[in-house]
XYZ file of C-alpha atoms in Angstrom:
570
model
C 158.645 -109.878 -167.876
C 159.768 -108.689 -164.473
C 159.008 -109.174 -160.815
C 157.445 -106.570 -158.564
C 157.215 -106.293 -154.777
C 153.915 -105.676 -152.999
C 153.496 -103.176 -150.168
C 154.550 -104.373 -146.725
C 158.330 -104.732 -147.114
C 160.072 -104.793 -143.716
C 163.554 -104.182 -145.090
C 165.225 -107.502 -144.262
C 167.546 -107.024 -147.304
C 167.349 -110.690 -148.313
C 165.925 -110.100 -151.807
C 168.427 -107.361 -152.657
C 171.429 -109.331 -151.484
C 170.361 -112.461 -153.376
C 169.393 -110.778 -156.656
C 171.954 -111.890 -159.305
C 171.085 -108.930 -161.550
C 171.375 -106.282 -158.801
C 167.886 -105.194 -159.824
C 166.510 -104.425 -156.345
C 167.063 -101.244 -154.330
C 165.409 -99.166 -151.630
C 163.011 -96.502 -152.888
C 161.104 -94.433 -150.310
C 161.950 -96.825 -147.514
C 161.024 -100.125 -149.184
C 162.759 -102.486 -151.553
C 161.520 -102.318 -155.131
C 162.489 -104.021 -158.379
C 164.075 -101.983 -161.177
C 162.105 -103.529 -164.010
C 164.577 -102.881 -166.811
C 167.285 -104.771 -164.893
C 165.147 -107.715 -163.736
C 165.955 -111.069 -165.389
C 162.839 -112.794 -163.947
C 164.818 -115.487 -162.148
C 162.378 -115.542 -159.209
C 165.111 -115.605 -156.573
C 163.483 -112.672 -154.732
C 160.205 -114.572 -154.377
C 162.000 -117.692 -153.180
C 163.732 -115.940 -150.285
C 161.023 -113.482 -149.151
C 159.430 -114.680 -145.919
C 156.467 -112.350 -146.485
C 155.880 -113.658 -150.028
C 155.743 -110.121 -151.446
C 157.543 -110.483 -154.812
C 155.419 -111.650 -157.726
C 155.806 -112.112 -161.461
C 153.889 -109.200 -162.966
C 153.202 -111.070 -166.215
C 152.438 -114.529 -164.859
C 148.918 -115.890 -165.298
C 147.120 -116.212 -161.974
C 144.902 -119.289 -161.978
C 141.684 -118.973 -160.026
C 141.445 -121.174 -156.928
C 139.125 -124.149 -157.184
C 135.923 -123.327 -155.304
C 134.441 -125.726 -152.758
C 131.404 -125.947 -150.533
C 131.527 -125.744 -146.758
C 134.222 -128.038 -145.367
C 133.960 -129.355 -141.813
C 136.910 -130.461 -139.699
C 137.016 -131.772 -136.131
C 140.039 -131.926 -133.830
C 141.098 -131.656 -130.207
C 142.947 -128.348 -130.597
C 142.660 -125.614 -133.193
C 145.605 -123.221 -133.283
C 144.977 -120.005 -135.222
C 148.218 -118.424 -136.390
C 151.608 -120.030 -137.065
C 153.957 -117.524 -135.435
C 155.933 -118.174 -132.258
C 152.928 -118.773 -130.001
C 151.051 -120.863 -132.553
C 154.015 -123.045 -133.460
C 154.876 -123.589 -129.796
C 151.267 -124.540 -129.014
C 150.838 -126.855 -132.005
C 154.132 -128.662 -131.440
C 153.504 -129.194 -127.733
C 149.815 -130.122 -128.127
C 150.604 -132.769 -130.749
C 153.469 -134.055 -128.585
C 150.958 -134.520 -125.762
C 148.805 -136.684 -128.028
C 146.167 -134.099 -128.941
C 144.805 -134.032 -132.485
C 145.913 -130.616 -133.681
C 144.976 -128.404 -136.624
C 147.056 -125.298 -137.328
C 145.756 -122.599 -139.672
C 147.688 -119.604 -140.986
C 146.456 -116.671 -143.091
C 149.817 -116.266 -144.843
C 151.387 -118.666 -147.294
C 154.358 -119.418 -145.005
C 154.516 -120.129 -141.243
C 156.542 -118.014 -138.858
C 154.850 -114.622 -138.741
C 156.924 -111.797 -137.319
C 158.742 -114.305 -135.113
C 160.658 -115.507 -138.162
C 162.409 -112.126 -138.347
C 163.359 -111.935 -134.655
C 166.334 -113.004 -132.586
C 167.643 -112.962 -129.051
C 165.656 -114.649 -126.308
C 165.447 -115.276 -122.603
C 164.436 -118.621 -121.076
C 164.804 -118.215 -117.299
C 164.580 -121.410 -115.327
C 166.197 -123.640 -117.944
C 167.777 -126.521 -116.040
C 169.684 -128.192 -118.878
C 170.433 -125.780 -121.742
C 171.292 -122.699 -119.684
C 173.830 -124.415 -117.390
C 175.408 -125.979 -120.460
C 175.987 -122.514 -121.926
C 177.110 -120.924 -118.674
C 173.897 -118.965 -118.198
C 172.086 -118.499 -114.917
C 168.935 -120.539 -114.344
C 167.716 -118.092 -111.735
C 163.935 -117.735 -111.503
C 163.900 -115.495 -108.426
C 165.702 -112.746 -110.318
C 163.120 -112.769 -113.109
C 160.233 -112.806 -110.643
C 161.821 -109.791 -108.975
C 162.235 -108.122 -112.371
C 158.508 -108.389 -113.133
C 157.600 -107.141 -109.658
C 159.937 -104.212 -110.263
C 158.204 -103.396 -113.554
C 154.857 -103.570 -111.781
C 156.058 -101.109 -109.152
C 154.825 -103.405 -106.393
C 154.751 -107.064 -105.432
C 152.126 -108.639 -107.644
C 149.255 -110.383 -105.884
C 149.517 -113.832 -107.434
C 153.195 -114.672 -106.901
C 152.538 -118.376 -107.442
C 151.144 -117.788 -110.954
C 153.954 -115.351 -111.712
C 156.578 -117.939 -110.766
C 154.768 -120.584 -112.808
C 154.742 -118.281 -115.849
C 158.421 -117.416 -115.508
C 159.422 -121.075 -115.055
C 157.536 -122.076 -118.229
C 160.121 -120.200 -120.316
C 162.923 -122.523 -119.237
C 160.666 -125.570 -119.343
C 159.913 -124.915 -123.014
C 163.590 -124.612 -123.927
C 164.555 -127.795 -122.084
C 161.665 -129.691 -123.712
C 162.693 -128.384 -127.146
C 166.269 -129.498 -126.470
C 165.132 -132.963 -125.365
C 163.488 -133.687 -128.734
C 166.716 -133.577 -130.716
C 170.306 -133.103 -129.502
C 171.018 -130.844 -132.489
C 168.213 -128.350 -131.854
C 170.121 -126.171 -129.384
C 173.640 -126.675 -130.750
C 173.794 -123.325 -132.620
C 173.077 -121.254 -129.512
C 175.564 -119.428 -127.328
C 175.638 -117.049 -124.409
C 175.117 -113.755 -126.249
C 177.581 -110.904 -125.824
C 177.321 -107.245 -126.799
C 174.558 -104.677 -126.320
C 171.555 -106.926 -126.926
C 169.221 -107.343 -123.926
C 168.697 -111.084 -124.329
C 171.358 -113.572 -123.196
C 170.511 -116.490 -125.497
C 171.272 -116.169 -129.192
C 173.079 -117.488 -132.256
C 176.568 -116.137 -133.040
C 175.794 -115.909 -136.747
C 172.975 -116.314 -139.222
C 172.161 -119.519 -141.043
C 169.934 -117.735 -143.613
C 170.307 -114.316 -145.259
C 174.005 -114.657 -144.514
C 175.094 -111.703 -146.668
C 173.193 -109.229 -144.497
C 175.080 -107.114 -141.957
C 171.881 -105.709 -140.409
C 171.689 -107.412 -137.030
C 168.345 -105.844 -136.147
C 166.282 -108.150 -138.325
C 166.203 -111.681 -139.702
C 165.520 -114.051 -141.243
C 168.281 -116.389 -140.228
C 168.530 -115.726 -136.513
C 167.065 -117.666 -133.601
C 163.435 -116.832 -134.413
C 163.771 -118.492 -137.815
C 165.631 -121.454 -136.334
C 162.981 -122.174 -133.706
C 160.182 -121.848 -136.269
C 161.901 -124.160 -138.754
C 162.498 -126.808 -136.098
C 158.983 -126.518 -134.651
C 157.625 -126.971 -138.190
C 159.687 -130.138 -138.397
C 158.271 -131.326 -135.061
C 154.699 -130.558 -136.119
C 155.125 -132.415 -139.404
C 156.588 -135.469 -137.673
C 153.770 -135.491 -135.113
C 150.942 -135.258 -137.634
C 149.771 -131.673 -137.166
C 147.428 -130.725 -139.990
C 148.623 -127.387 -141.401
C 146.340 -125.213 -143.539
C 148.051 -122.158 -144.988
C 146.316 -119.249 -146.733
C 143.439 -119.936 -144.358
C 142.034 -117.016 -142.386
C 139.816 -117.324 -139.317
C 136.709 -115.145 -139.608
C 134.333 -115.982 -136.740
C 134.289 -117.663 -133.323
C 131.159 -119.684 -132.558
C 130.120 -119.908 -128.902
C 128.026 -122.764 -127.509
C 125.095 -122.395 -125.107
C 127.350 -123.200 -122.148
C 129.353 -120.044 -122.854
C 132.457 -121.722 -124.209
C 133.728 -121.898 -127.779
C 132.649 -124.814 -129.955
C 133.942 -123.934 -133.424
C 135.677 -121.369 -135.618
C 134.708 -120.365 -139.123
C 137.583 -119.837 -141.546
C 138.054 -119.300 -145.249
C 140.688 -120.318 -147.750
C 140.926 -119.344 -151.409
C 138.202 -121.841 -152.302
C 135.538 -121.209 -149.695
C 134.472 -121.610 -146.074
C 135.713 -124.108 -143.486
C 134.108 -124.888 -140.125
C 136.572 -126.259 -137.570
C 135.195 -127.776 -134.355
C 137.523 -128.463 -131.429
C 137.695 -128.960 -127.677
C 140.085 -126.020 -127.213
C 141.241 -123.051 -129.253
C 144.432 -120.985 -129.352
C 144.332 -117.445 -130.727
C 147.770 -116.496 -131.990
C 146.825 -114.180 -134.847
C 149.340 -111.453 -134.087
C 148.869 -107.721 -133.750
C 146.729 -105.241 -135.689
C 149.650 -103.161 -136.949
C 148.540 -103.480 -140.584
C 145.001 -102.296 -139.804
C 144.981 -98.596 -140.732
C 141.522 -98.070 -139.274
C 142.546 -99.387 -135.841
C 145.748 -97.325 -135.806
C 143.934 -94.164 -136.889
C 141.494 -94.592 -134.014
C 144.462 -94.392 -131.628
C 146.195 -91.526 -133.422
C 145.601 -90.464 -137.058
C 149.251 -89.465 -137.402
C 150.255 -93.127 -137.370
C 149.082 -93.512 -140.962
C 148.269 -90.064 -142.361
C 151.617 -88.295 -142.221
C 154.033 -87.972 -145.140
C 156.305 -90.560 -143.484
C 153.948 -93.022 -141.761
C 155.266 -95.246 -139.019
C 157.519 -98.020 -140.367
C 155.743 -101.284 -139.657
C 157.993 -104.268 -139.073
C 155.375 -106.987 -139.182
C 153.699 -109.386 -141.593
C 150.909 -108.229 -143.947
C 148.374 -110.607 -142.356
C 148.564 -108.888 -138.948
C 145.282 -107.041 -139.357
C 143.605 -107.682 -136.034
C 141.568 -110.785 -136.949
C 141.787 -112.237 -133.444
C 140.871 -108.998 -131.741
C 137.821 -108.481 -133.962
C 136.541 -112.036 -133.438
C 136.904 -111.750 -129.654
C 135.008 -108.450 -129.607
C 132.085 -110.037 -131.420
C 131.662 -112.762 -128.767
C 131.865 -110.363 -125.840
C 135.511 -110.793 -124.955
C 137.645 -107.989 -123.528
C 139.894 -106.203 -126.020
C 142.101 -103.250 -125.221
C 143.164 -101.286 -128.313
C 143.669 -97.837 -126.840
C 147.427 -97.632 -126.856
C 150.426 -98.052 -129.071
C 153.989 -97.072 -128.327
C 155.917 -95.041 -130.870
C 159.573 -95.993 -131.036
C 162.241 -93.896 -132.643
C 164.437 -92.526 -133.971
C 165.310 -95.486 -136.169
C 167.301 -95.459 -139.400
C 165.967 -98.839 -140.564
C 165.884 -100.147 -143.305
C 169.035 -98.298 -144.267
C 172.543 -98.731 -142.811
C 172.576 -100.645 -139.539
C 175.751 -98.813 -138.572
C 173.893 -95.490 -138.768
C 171.011 -97.068 -136.878
C 173.506 -97.763 -134.087
C 174.823 -94.194 -134.354
C 171.320 -92.933 -133.514
C 171.738 -94.095 -129.921
C 174.827 -92.006 -129.161
C 174.175 -89.291 -126.554
C 176.020 -86.600 -128.526
C 173.410 -86.668 -131.322
C 171.417 -83.531 -132.072
C 168.044 -84.104 -133.741
C 166.159 -81.684 -135.984
C 162.708 -81.711 -137.561
C 162.019 -81.433 -141.298
C 162.180 -77.630 -141.088
C 165.583 -77.570 -139.401
C 164.560 -76.862 -135.794
C 165.774 -78.915 -132.839
C 163.123 -81.465 -132.025
C 164.009 -83.461 -128.913
C 166.778 -84.720 -126.667
C 167.202 -88.416 -125.948
C 167.128 -88.597 -122.155
C 169.088 -91.256 -120.261
C 167.210 -93.909 -118.338
C 164.941 -96.877 -119.036
C 162.172 -96.775 -121.662
C 158.511 -96.495 -120.579
C 157.121 -99.559 -118.838
C 155.290 -102.172 -120.929
C 151.666 -101.139 -121.242
C 152.363 -97.433 -120.841
C 150.256 -95.449 -123.281
C 151.879 -92.819 -125.462
C 149.506 -90.200 -124.071
C 151.066 -90.855 -120.658
C 154.571 -90.276 -122.027
C 154.123 -87.340 -124.473
C 157.736 -86.178 -124.364
C 159.342 -89.337 -125.720
C 161.341 -88.998 -128.956
C 158.787 -91.221 -130.674
C 155.936 -88.875 -129.841
C 157.937 -85.817 -130.865
C 158.726 -87.431 -134.212
C 155.130 -88.606 -134.736
C 153.621 -85.174 -134.262
C 156.288 -83.213 -136.123
C 155.560 -81.760 -139.559
C 156.538 -84.821 -141.588
C 156.815 -87.438 -138.830
C 160.560 -87.720 -139.280
C 163.741 -86.226 -137.887
C 167.378 -85.852 -138.880
C 170.494 -86.461 -136.833
C 172.901 -83.761 -137.991
C 176.610 -84.059 -137.182
C 180.015 -82.935 -138.368
C 182.945 -85.074 -139.494
C 184.529 -85.238 -136.021
C 181.341 -86.539 -134.453
C 180.902 -89.079 -137.244
C 184.439 -90.382 -136.680
C 183.787 -90.573 -132.926
C 180.718 -92.738 -133.508
C 182.556 -94.879 -136.034
C 185.446 -95.580 -133.691
C 183.041 -96.624 -130.951
C 181.448 -99.016 -133.374
C 184.778 -100.509 -134.417
C 185.625 -101.292 -130.802
C 182.795 -103.810 -130.690
C 184.840 -106.980 -130.889
C 182.291 -109.776 -130.713
C 181.572 -111.654 -133.953
C 177.940 -110.545 -134.184
C 178.930 -106.949 -134.867
C 182.154 -107.218 -136.849
C 180.640 -107.146 -140.336
C 178.715 -103.895 -140.168
C 181.293 -102.199 -137.927
C 183.977 -102.724 -140.554
C 182.026 -101.201 -143.447
C 180.313 -98.170 -141.932
C 182.159 -95.610 -144.080
C 181.266 -97.392 -147.312
C 177.648 -97.819 -146.176
C 177.283 -94.100 -145.499
C 178.803 -93.060 -148.830
C 176.400 -95.419 -150.609
C 173.428 -93.974 -148.719
C 174.328 -90.434 -149.685
C 173.841 -91.450 -153.326
C 170.332 -92.864 -152.870
C 167.411 -91.008 -154.388
C 165.170 -90.863 -151.313
C 167.752 -89.113 -149.098
C 168.215 -91.358 -146.075
C 171.543 -89.581 -145.704
C 173.226 -86.471 -147.077
C 176.767 -85.091 -147.023
C 177.720 -81.475 -147.694
C 180.542 -78.986 -147.344
C 178.397 -76.452 -145.482
C 175.304 -76.392 -143.283
C 173.370 -74.438 -145.887
C 174.217 -76.963 -148.589
C 173.217 -79.795 -146.259
C 169.870 -78.115 -145.579
C 169.159 -77.850 -149.293
C 169.969 -81.526 -149.818
C 167.636 -82.472 -146.956
C 164.936 -80.113 -148.317
C 165.109 -77.933 -145.199
C 165.061 -74.154 -144.965
C 168.799 -73.235 -144.973
C 168.213 -70.189 -142.756
C 166.330 -72.201 -140.139
C 168.884 -75.030 -139.916
C 171.800 -72.568 -139.874
C 170.223 -70.560 -137.050
C 169.428 -73.733 -135.090
C 172.994 -74.992 -135.317
C 174.466 -71.584 -134.503
C 172.279 -71.514 -131.408
C 173.355 -75.031 -130.403
C 177.040 -74.259 -130.947
C 176.712 -71.155 -128.756
C 175.159 -73.287 -125.990
C 178.064 -75.734 -126.321
C 180.494 -72.881 -125.656
C 178.456 -71.844 -122.607
C 178.507 -75.457 -121.381
C 174.769 -75.544 -120.700
C 171.924 -76.667 -122.953
C 169.223 -74.269 -121.791
C 166.900 -75.369 -124.599
C 166.736 -79.164 -124.291
C 168.826 -80.099 -121.261
C 171.529 -82.159 -122.957
C 174.179 -83.207 -120.424
C 177.291 -81.029 -120.586
C 179.601 -83.973 -121.259
C 177.577 -84.831 -124.381
C 177.587 -81.358 -125.910
C 179.853 -81.138 -128.969
C 179.624 -78.228 -131.433
C 178.763 -79.001 -135.055
C 181.559 -77.109 -136.788
C 183.923 -79.207 -138.894
C 183.014 -79.980 -142.527
C 181.898 -82.152 -144.157
C 178.507 -82.229 -142.451
C 176.090 -85.140 -142.436
C 172.359 -85.600 -141.973
C 170.728 -88.998 -141.335
C 166.996 -89.627 -141.398
C 165.277 -91.021 -138.311
C 161.712 -92.261 -138.182
C 159.327 -94.116 -135.942
C 158.895 -97.852 -136.184
C 156.910 -100.552 -134.463
C 156.817 -104.335 -134.660
C 153.408 -104.627 -133.025
C 154.678 -105.910 -129.700
C 153.717 -102.663 -127.988
C 150.078 -102.713 -129.106
C 147.088 -103.487 -126.981
C 145.002 -106.571 -127.675
C 142.891 -109.347 -126.170
C 142.884 -109.411 -122.373
C 143.532 -112.714 -120.629
C 143.910 -114.053 -117.133
C 147.170 -115.411 -115.761
C 146.510 -118.750 -117.475
C 146.101 -117.044 -120.871
C 142.331 -117.628 -121.042
C 140.361 -114.904 -122.812
C 138.370 -112.702 -120.428
C 134.645 -112.026 -120.874
C 133.357 -108.459 -120.683
C 130.734 -109.538 -118.174
C 133.261 -111.253 -115.916
C 134.933 -114.633 -115.896
C 136.652 -116.176 -118.895
C 136.160 -118.538 -121.814
C 137.463 -121.774 -120.317
C 138.643 -123.232 -123.637
C 139.746 -120.109 -125.549
C 143.361 -119.080 -125.022
C 145.313 -116.153 -126.410
C 148.942 -115.019 -126.264
C 151.685 -113.173 -128.105
C 151.095 -109.933 -129.974
C 147.377 -110.750 -130.196
C 147.099 -110.328 -126.421
C 147.833 -107.438 -124.108
C 149.533 -107.331 -120.752
C 150.474 -104.809 -118.103
C 152.625 -105.569 -115.046
C 151.412 -102.357 -113.382
C 147.756 -103.333 -113.697
C 148.516 -107.072 -113.327
C 146.828 -107.809 -116.633
C 147.601 -110.903 -118.662
C 150.127 -113.657 -118.166
C 152.918 -111.504 -116.790
C 156.167 -113.480 -116.864
C 155.123 -115.186 -120.101
C 154.968 -112.079 -122.237
C 157.376 -109.996 -124.203
C 160.318 -111.250 -126.201
C 160.939 -114.201 -128.420
C 161.244 -116.722 -125.587
C 157.899 -115.701 -124.117
C 156.154 -116.338 -127.432
C 157.230 -119.958 -127.715
C 156.823 -120.588 -123.996
C 153.283 -119.138 -124.009
C 152.204 -121.572 -126.701
C 153.925 -124.410 -124.850
C 152.166 -123.558 -121.589
C 148.782 -123.144 -123.249
C 149.119 -126.688 -124.636
C 149.823 -127.952 -121.119
C 146.659 -126.243 -119.839
C 144.665 -127.691 -122.741
C 145.900 -131.199 -121.981
C 144.517 -130.871 -118.459
C 141.275 -129.492 -119.900
C 140.866 -132.419 -122.301
C 141.538 -135.152 -119.713
């Protein structure tokens, strides 16, 4: 007997690090079990948030079938990620009978893997941690992203303030809930975080949980929901929204392993996540997302297949699915130290044939809501449309040491673990079968290890070295101060690929109060949507701008939706 791991691994490393038999390793970008080493202890299944490991020899009992079940409640929340948990906890706190359904076996969604958050406007927690409670600055930030002063400044301020209101409410429920949090230091863009993990503690990959603030919030919100009587139905997938004659929603059809369930409610919250696991939807945007040799690495949960978007389309709601942002180069799920190396301006990137592919330009990333077709020269687009949808950062030993020393200078506790072991991590990667990294004594040898044409890579590097001596990158425009010749052996090549966590996808369109818009105008008064299921654009003033993006916005959106629903139900 042995365990196996289904498709959909996001590379959180938890199963590998907890396996007592060392029977799990990365093969072709995902963790897999080496069957002859597996001792069938089941530890991998116990720790996997996505519930991917399974006993290949265990008998699977058929679910007990049932007829149509009918449930009534005040609020139905569909999806138990950040938005759904925030909505269910707040709605039940406000005295509303709440049912929460989730397609997966465990709550949390992609939020469980996230960390780092921003809660502007917090009047109790932020001052306690020495963080600014400034709302004006965040309002100005969103106006800046829009490129103009947005029309409804009152709604924008209300949305921004809800972030801090959620955090202070969460803190008020239990004095221990916010104790683990600190003012975050280092390169992360969010000021509010935990200094160390409480789960998956052996991992040194700071880019992904579980065990960071996303997991903590979810675990505590689950506790709140349980204490307040929220009815939770897992492995239950919503399939259809039923609209009443008055144009509002009256019920939702769902199905569990045994059969159908009809859930009637006064208000409904769509928090079903993105459609990143829907190959058909991604192919409609760009076939290269799924058809290339190295498809985009999807950091999301297997149940994110666009259920909410499809249901809204069928009832005449507005859904925008025409964009997705490629993001790369990323070295995940391999060494996090190398992943950090990818951001250094001295890097030179090559395609699978050995030709220079792109130059990472300084400056901010594209604005939220920008479509890839509007930004065709981004590294992500160059990688996506290259021969194999991957790239390699090629460097010599001097450049590698330069990057390593920069890493070691990071003194805050969050980064110490991976910064101290980068040499060992790289040596281990060079021994892996699927070539995330290679080391060689010559450029030609490196090319052969990376399955490139040795002549092409050699010519490309000779050309780049000549430009370094000239002091001008006439091919790709690299800044002179970042040009360093690739000359001193040994030489290294590190794979880079595109990734996405679904937060940059389009989705259901809402108004500023998170109500789903109708294609014919107006909105569904009792159908709300937020998180990765929804779309927003500051430029076009679409969606609940100020309550979107980031971990804090997810929880705060659900919290604010519950407040709106309370007013609706009075």
